[in-house]
């Protein structure tokens, strides 16, 4: 069951981001200039085929050659997308404070090549807190 979260200032929600999902089913409704803090426990791991990593991802030369969705960002880095638009992606990792640049729904995903989400396993829990 998917959920759209509208988070009041000073409040937070936890979203489980599944490594197999091209986009998370849970999203956060945002407006430009709102500030959010995203954080994951760095000890929490998800798996790309047989490689375990946290939300900061890992260097994968083959995935770089094949074409990661968000170029110049490590494979399996936790990332976000405005309105499921592949032209509006941003990295998060285990921690990032972000000033929103667009309005709509932000969904989340593990940065991987488009063709290889089938071998992904696990999830990371991400705490999303609205700062302003």
XYZ file of N, CA and C in Angstrom:
396
model
N 0.837 -1.175 0.000
C 0.000 0.000 0.000
C 0.889 1.247 0.000
N 0.687 2.108 -0.964
C 1.516 3.313 -1.060
C 0.890 4.457 -0.264
N 1.761 5.369 0.163
C 1.314 6.531 0.928
C 1.991 7.788 0.418
N 1.215 8.860 0.365
C 1.765 10.185 0.116
C 1.826 10.892 1.463
N 3.007 11.332 1.838
C 3.192 11.981 3.135
C 3.312 13.487 2.955
N 2.481 14.235 3.640
C 2.649 15.686 3.744
C 3.144 15.929 5.156
N 4.369 16.385 5.289
C 5.010 16.474 6.602
C 4.994 17.921 7.092
N 4.352 18.194 8.229
C 4.377 19.545 8.808
C 5.783 19.901 9.314
N 6.082 21.175 9.387
C 7.380 21.647 9.888
C 7.623 21.063 11.278
N 8.833 20.528 11.483
C 9.232 19.952 12.755
C 8.824 18.499 12.944
N 8.049 17.949 12.031
C 7.598 16.565 12.112
C 8.441 15.673 11.205
N 8.321 14.356 11.403
C 9.074 13.417 10.576
C 8.259 12.156 10.333
N 8.651 11.423 9.300
C 8.080 10.108 8.997
C 9.233 9.186 8.634
N 9.003 7.886 8.797
C 9.979 6.891 8.374
C 9.428 6.195 7.139
N 10.269 6.100 6.111
C 9.899 5.451 4.857
C 10.862 4.304 4.612
N 10.321 3.119 4.338
C 11.141 1.968 3.955
C 11.321 2.017 2.443
N 12.563 2.104 1.983
C 12.865 2.146 0.558
C 13.388 0.776 0.149
N 12.630 0.093 -0.694
C 12.963 -1.255 -1.149
C 13.960 -1.168 -2.304
N 15.034 -1.931 -2.232
C 16.082 -1.912 -3.257
C 15.581 -2.359 -4.627
N 14.519 -3.168 -4.685
C 13.976 -3.660 -5.956
C 13.107 -2.630 -6.685
N 12.635 -1.613 -5.959
C 11.685 -0.660 -6.534
C 12.387 0.403 -7.365
N 11.917 0.565 -8.606
C 12.446 1.607 -9.480
C 12.148 2.972 -8.867
N 10.975 3.119 -8.258
C 10.588 4.274 -7.438
C 9.846 3.734 -6.221
N 10.057 4.346 -5.071
C 9.357 3.913 -3.855
C 7.860 4.154 -3.996
N 7.086 3.309 -3.351
C 5.638 3.508 -3.373
C 5.236 4.622 -2.408
N 6.007 4.838 -1.359
C 5.760 5.953 -0.449
C 6.498 7.183 -0.961
N 5.804 8.315 -0.952
C 6.377 9.564 -1.444
C 6.167 10.668 -0.412
N 6.882 11.775 -0.611
C 6.722 12.955 0.228
C 6.274 14.099 -0.676
N 5.176 14.751 -0.291
C 4.659 15.890 -1.049
C 5.447 17.126 -0.620
N 6.071 17.804 -1.606
C 6.943 18.947 -1.303
C 6.574 20.161 -2.151
N 7.067 21.308 -1.704
C 6.960 22.563 -2.442
C 8.334 23.196 -2.507
N 8.586 24.066 -3.516
C 9.898 24.709 -3.621
C 10.276 25.465 -2.349
N 11.551 25.394 -2.017
C 12.201 26.067 -0.901
C 11.913 25.434 0.463
N 11.078 24.400 0.532
C 10.952 23.660 1.782
C 12.261 22.918 2.014
N 12.651 22.779 3.283
C 13.910 22.114 3.635
C 13.592 20.819 4.384
N 14.214 19.732 3.928
C 14.033 18.417 4.536
C 15.386 17.826 4.894
N 15.386 17.029 5.946
C 16.569 16.293 6.371
C 16.257 14.806 6.188
N 17.115 14.133 5.423
C 16.968 12.702 5.157
C 18.096 11.969 5.867
N 17.759 10.910 6.612
C 18.824 10.165 7.286
C 18.481 8.685 7.379
N 19.522 7.870 7.254
C 19.423 6.410 7.388
C 20.522 5.951 8.326
N 20.265 4.893 9.043
C 21.287 4.294 9.888
C 22.390 3.738 8.983
N 23.637 4.204 9.127
C 24.711 3.715 8.261
C 25.020 2.230 8.439
N 24.546 1.633 9.541
C 24.744 0.201 9.765
C 23.739 -0.655 8.988
N 22.644 -0.050 8.543
C 21.589 -0.786 7.829
C 22.051 -1.028 6.383
N 22.016 -2.282 5.935
C 22.524 -2.653 4.604
C 21.395 -3.137 3.700
N 21.568 -2.902 2.394
C 20.757 -3.524 1.356
C 21.723 -4.159 0.388
N 21.246 -4.970 -0.566
C 22.148 -5.817 -1.345
C 21.914 -5.672 -2.837
N 23.014 -5.450 -3.563
C 23.022 -5.458 -5.025
C 23.688 -6.768 -5.441
N 22.879 -7.717 -5.900
C 23.301 -9.074 -6.259
C 23.885 -9.761 -5.036
N 25.199 -9.618 -4.784
C 25.806 -10.224 -3.592
C 26.617 -9.195 -2.799
N 26.566 -7.938 -3.199
C 27.346 -6.887 -2.543
C 26.440 -6.117 -1.579
N 26.824 -6.112 -0.308
C 26.073 -5.403 0.728
C 26.644 -3.991 0.865
N 25.757 -3.021 0.965
C 26.208 -1.648 1.207
C 25.137 -0.903 1.980
N 25.531 0.205 2.554
C 24.540 1.063 3.189
C 24.033 2.071 2.150
N 23.277 3.054 2.576
C 22.662 4.009 1.650
C 23.671 4.950 0.990
N 24.946 4.910 1.412
C 25.987 5.701 0.735
C 26.497 5.000 -0.518
N 26.104 3.734 -0.737
C 26.460 3.019 -1.952
C 27.897 2.538 -1.976
N 28.322 2.076 -3.160
C 29.667 1.541 -3.350
C 30.099 1.790 -4.790
N 31.391 1.742 -5.029
C 31.925 1.925 -6.377
C 31.748 0.637 -7.164
N 31.087 0.735 -8.316
C 30.830 -0.418 -9.178
C 31.158 -0.008 -10.613
N 32.337 -0.368 -11.071
C 32.802 0.041 -12.399
C 31.880 -0.474 -13.499
N 31.417 -1.722 -13.386
C 30.521 -2.278 -14.413
C 29.205 -1.511 -14.480
N 28.649 -1.153 -13.341
C 27.404 -0.371 -13.333
C 27.635 1.019 -13.925
N 28.808 1.594 -13.649
C 29.134 2.895 -14.251
C 29.167 2.797 -15.770
N 29.764 1.736 -16.280
C 29.836 1.540 -17.739
C 28.441 1.297 -18.317
N 27.645 0.467 -17.634
C 26.293 0.145 -18.117
C 25.368 1.356 -18.038
N 25.650 2.277 -17.140
C 24.860 3.493 -17.033
C 23.953 3.541 -15.822
N 24.481 4.056 -14.727
C 23.664 4.260 -13.535
C 22.625 5.348 -13.809
N 21.493 5.251 -13.158
C 20.439 6.245 -13.366
C 20.927 7.652 -13.038
N 21.619 7.803 -11.920
C 22.187 9.095 -11.553
C 23.693 8.986 -11.714
N 24.182 9.507 -12.813
C 25.601 9.412 -13.157
C 26.461 10.145 -12.131
N 27.679 9.681 -11.979
C 28.673 10.268 -11.071
C 28.271 10.144 -9.605
N 27.317 9.248 -9.322
C 26.917 8.941 -7.952
C 27.090 7.441 -7.791
N 27.626 6.998 -6.662
C 27.912 5.579 -6.457
C 26.683 4.696 -6.648
N 26.946 3.478 -7.073
C 25.902 2.463 -7.201
C 25.296 2.196 -5.820
N 24.000 2.085 -5.762
C 23.229 1.782 -4.552
C 23.195 2.929 -3.547
N 23.547 4.130 -3.988
C 23.324 5.298 -3.158
C 21.826 5.556 -3.123
N 21.288 5.841 -1.956
C 19.888 6.226 -1.841
C 19.715 7.572 -2.539
N 18.713 7.647 -3.428
C 18.465 8.861 -4.208
C 16.989 9.223 -4.178
N 16.690 10.437 -4.613
C 15.313 10.906 -4.719
C 15.012 11.382 -6.128
N 13.722 11.473 -6.426
C 13.261 11.937 -7.736
C 12.011 12.775 -7.555
N 11.973 13.929 -8.203
C 10.760 14.741 -8.231
C 9.802 14.159 -9.260
N 8.597 13.800 -8.842
C 7.516 13.360 -9.738
C 7.930 12.229 -10.676
N 8.787 11.318 -10.195
C 9.275 10.182 -10.999
C 9.869 10.627 -12.332
N 10.509 11.771 -12.325
C 11.113 12.347 -13.523
C 12.609 12.027 -13.514
N 13.060 11.263 -14.487
C 14.471 10.855 -14.559
C 15.420 12.025 -14.823
N 14.873 13.184 -15.172
C 15.703 14.377 -15.366
C 15.839 15.183 -14.071
N 15.122 14.758 -13.011
C 15.115 15.515 -11.755
C 15.451 14.604 -10.583
N 16.641 14.008 -10.640
C 17.117 13.090 -9.611
C 18.131 13.799 -8.719
N 18.234 13.354 -7.461
C 19.253 13.920 -6.570
C 19.722 12.851 -5.588
N 21.016 12.884 -5.210
C 21.552 11.900 -4.260
C 21.179 12.261 -2.826
N 21.057 11.221 -1.995
C 20.794 11.425 -0.569
C 21.870 10.732 0.264
N 22.071 9.424 0.072
C 23.029 8.683 0.891
C 22.473 8.437 2.285
N 23.364 8.323 3.275
C 22.902 8.075 4.643
C 22.436 9.354 5.335
N 22.855 10.524 4.810
C 22.393 11.790 5.397
C 22.517 12.908 4.373
N 21.471 13.711 4.274
C 21.546 14.912 3.450
C 20.406 15.840 3.819
N 20.703 17.121 3.884
C 19.694 18.158 4.052
C 19.468 18.753 2.665
N 18.200 18.837 2.242
C 17.878 19.265 0.880
C 16.850 20.390 0.912
N 17.139 21.459 0.163
C 16.148 22.495 -0.110
C 15.469 22.114 -1.412
N 14.171 21.893 -1.355
C 13.438 21.411 -2.527
C 13.456 22.442 -3.658
N 13.642 21.942 -4.873
C 13.747 22.792 -6.053
C 12.483 22.792 -6.903
N 11.572 21.888 -6.586
C 10.368 21.731 -7.395
C 9.215 21.342 -6.478
N 8.023 21.327 -7.036
C 6.872 20.886 -6.259
C 6.403 19.527 -6.754
N 5.636 18.843 -5.918
C 5.086 17.550 -6.311
C 5.467 16.470 -5.327
N 5.577 15.250 -5.837
C 5.910 14.088 -5.005
C 7.364 13.696 -5.198
N 8.064 13.497 -4.090
C 9.426 12.979 -4.145
C 9.362 11.497 -3.799
N 9.892 10.669 -4.700
C 10.008 9.230 -4.457
C 11.485 8.900 -4.314
N 11.778 7.662 -3.904
C 13.140 7.292 -3.543
C 13.531 5.968 -4.181
N 14.843 5.744 -4.365
C 15.322 4.528 -5.019
C 16.801 4.314 -4.737
N 17.246 3.078 -4.953
C 18.670 2.748 -4.928
C 19.226 3.037 -6.315
N 20.294 3.806 -6.408
C 20.876 4.134 -7.710
C 21.491 2.872 -8.327
N 20.942 2.441 -9.439
C 21.398 1.225 -10.124
C 21.178 1.438 -11.617
N 21.585 0.470 -12.402
C 21.293 0.536 -13.834
C 19.839 0.136 -14.042
N 19.205 0.677 -15.048
C 17.778 0.436 -15.290
C 17.426 -1.046 -15.429
N 18.323 -1.838 -15.989
C 18.031 -3.243 -16.313
C 18.248 -4.198 -15.149
N 18.859 -3.765 -14.062
C 19.289 -4.726 -13.051
C 18.630 -4.576 -11.680
N 17.419 -4.085 -11.609
C 16.732 -3.991 -10.326
C 16.258 -5.354 -9.831
N 16.159 -6.338 -10.721
C 15.678 -7.667 -10.348
C 16.588 -8.419 -9.392
N 17.891 -8.081 -9.360
C 18.800 -8.802 -8.459
C 19.028 -8.049 -7.141
N 18.264 -6.998 -6.907
C 18.405 -6.212 -5.680
C 17.578 -6.824 -4.556
N 18.102 -6.712 -3.339
C 17.421 -7.269 -2.173
C 17.501 -6.303 -1.003
N 16.510 -6.392 -0.120
C 16.532 -5.631 1.116
C 15.949 -4.241 0.984
N 16.092 -3.491 2.045
C 15.558 -2.136 2.094
C 16.336 -1.336 3.128
N 16.204 -0.032 3.064
C 16.719 0.840 4.116
C 15.548 1.666 4.652
N 15.557 1.890 5.948
C 14.582 2.795 6.564
C 15.177 4.183 6.585
N 14.426 5.131 6.032
C 14.891 6.513 5.957
C 13.966 7.391 6.797
N 14.551 8.188 7.673
C 13.801 9.157 8.433
C 13.784 10.456 7.635
N 12.599 10.974 7.379
C 12.439 12.221 6.633
C 11.852 13.260 7.590
N 12.599 14.318 7.849
C 12.137 15.372 8.759
C 12.049 16.695 8.000
N 10.913 17.369 8.151
C 10.781 18.685 7.516
C 11.329 19.727 8.462
N 12.293 20.501 7.984
C 12.966 21.528 8.785
C 12.236 22.869 8.660
N 11.872 23.254 7.429
C 11.160 24.535 7.220
C 10.296 24.449 5.974
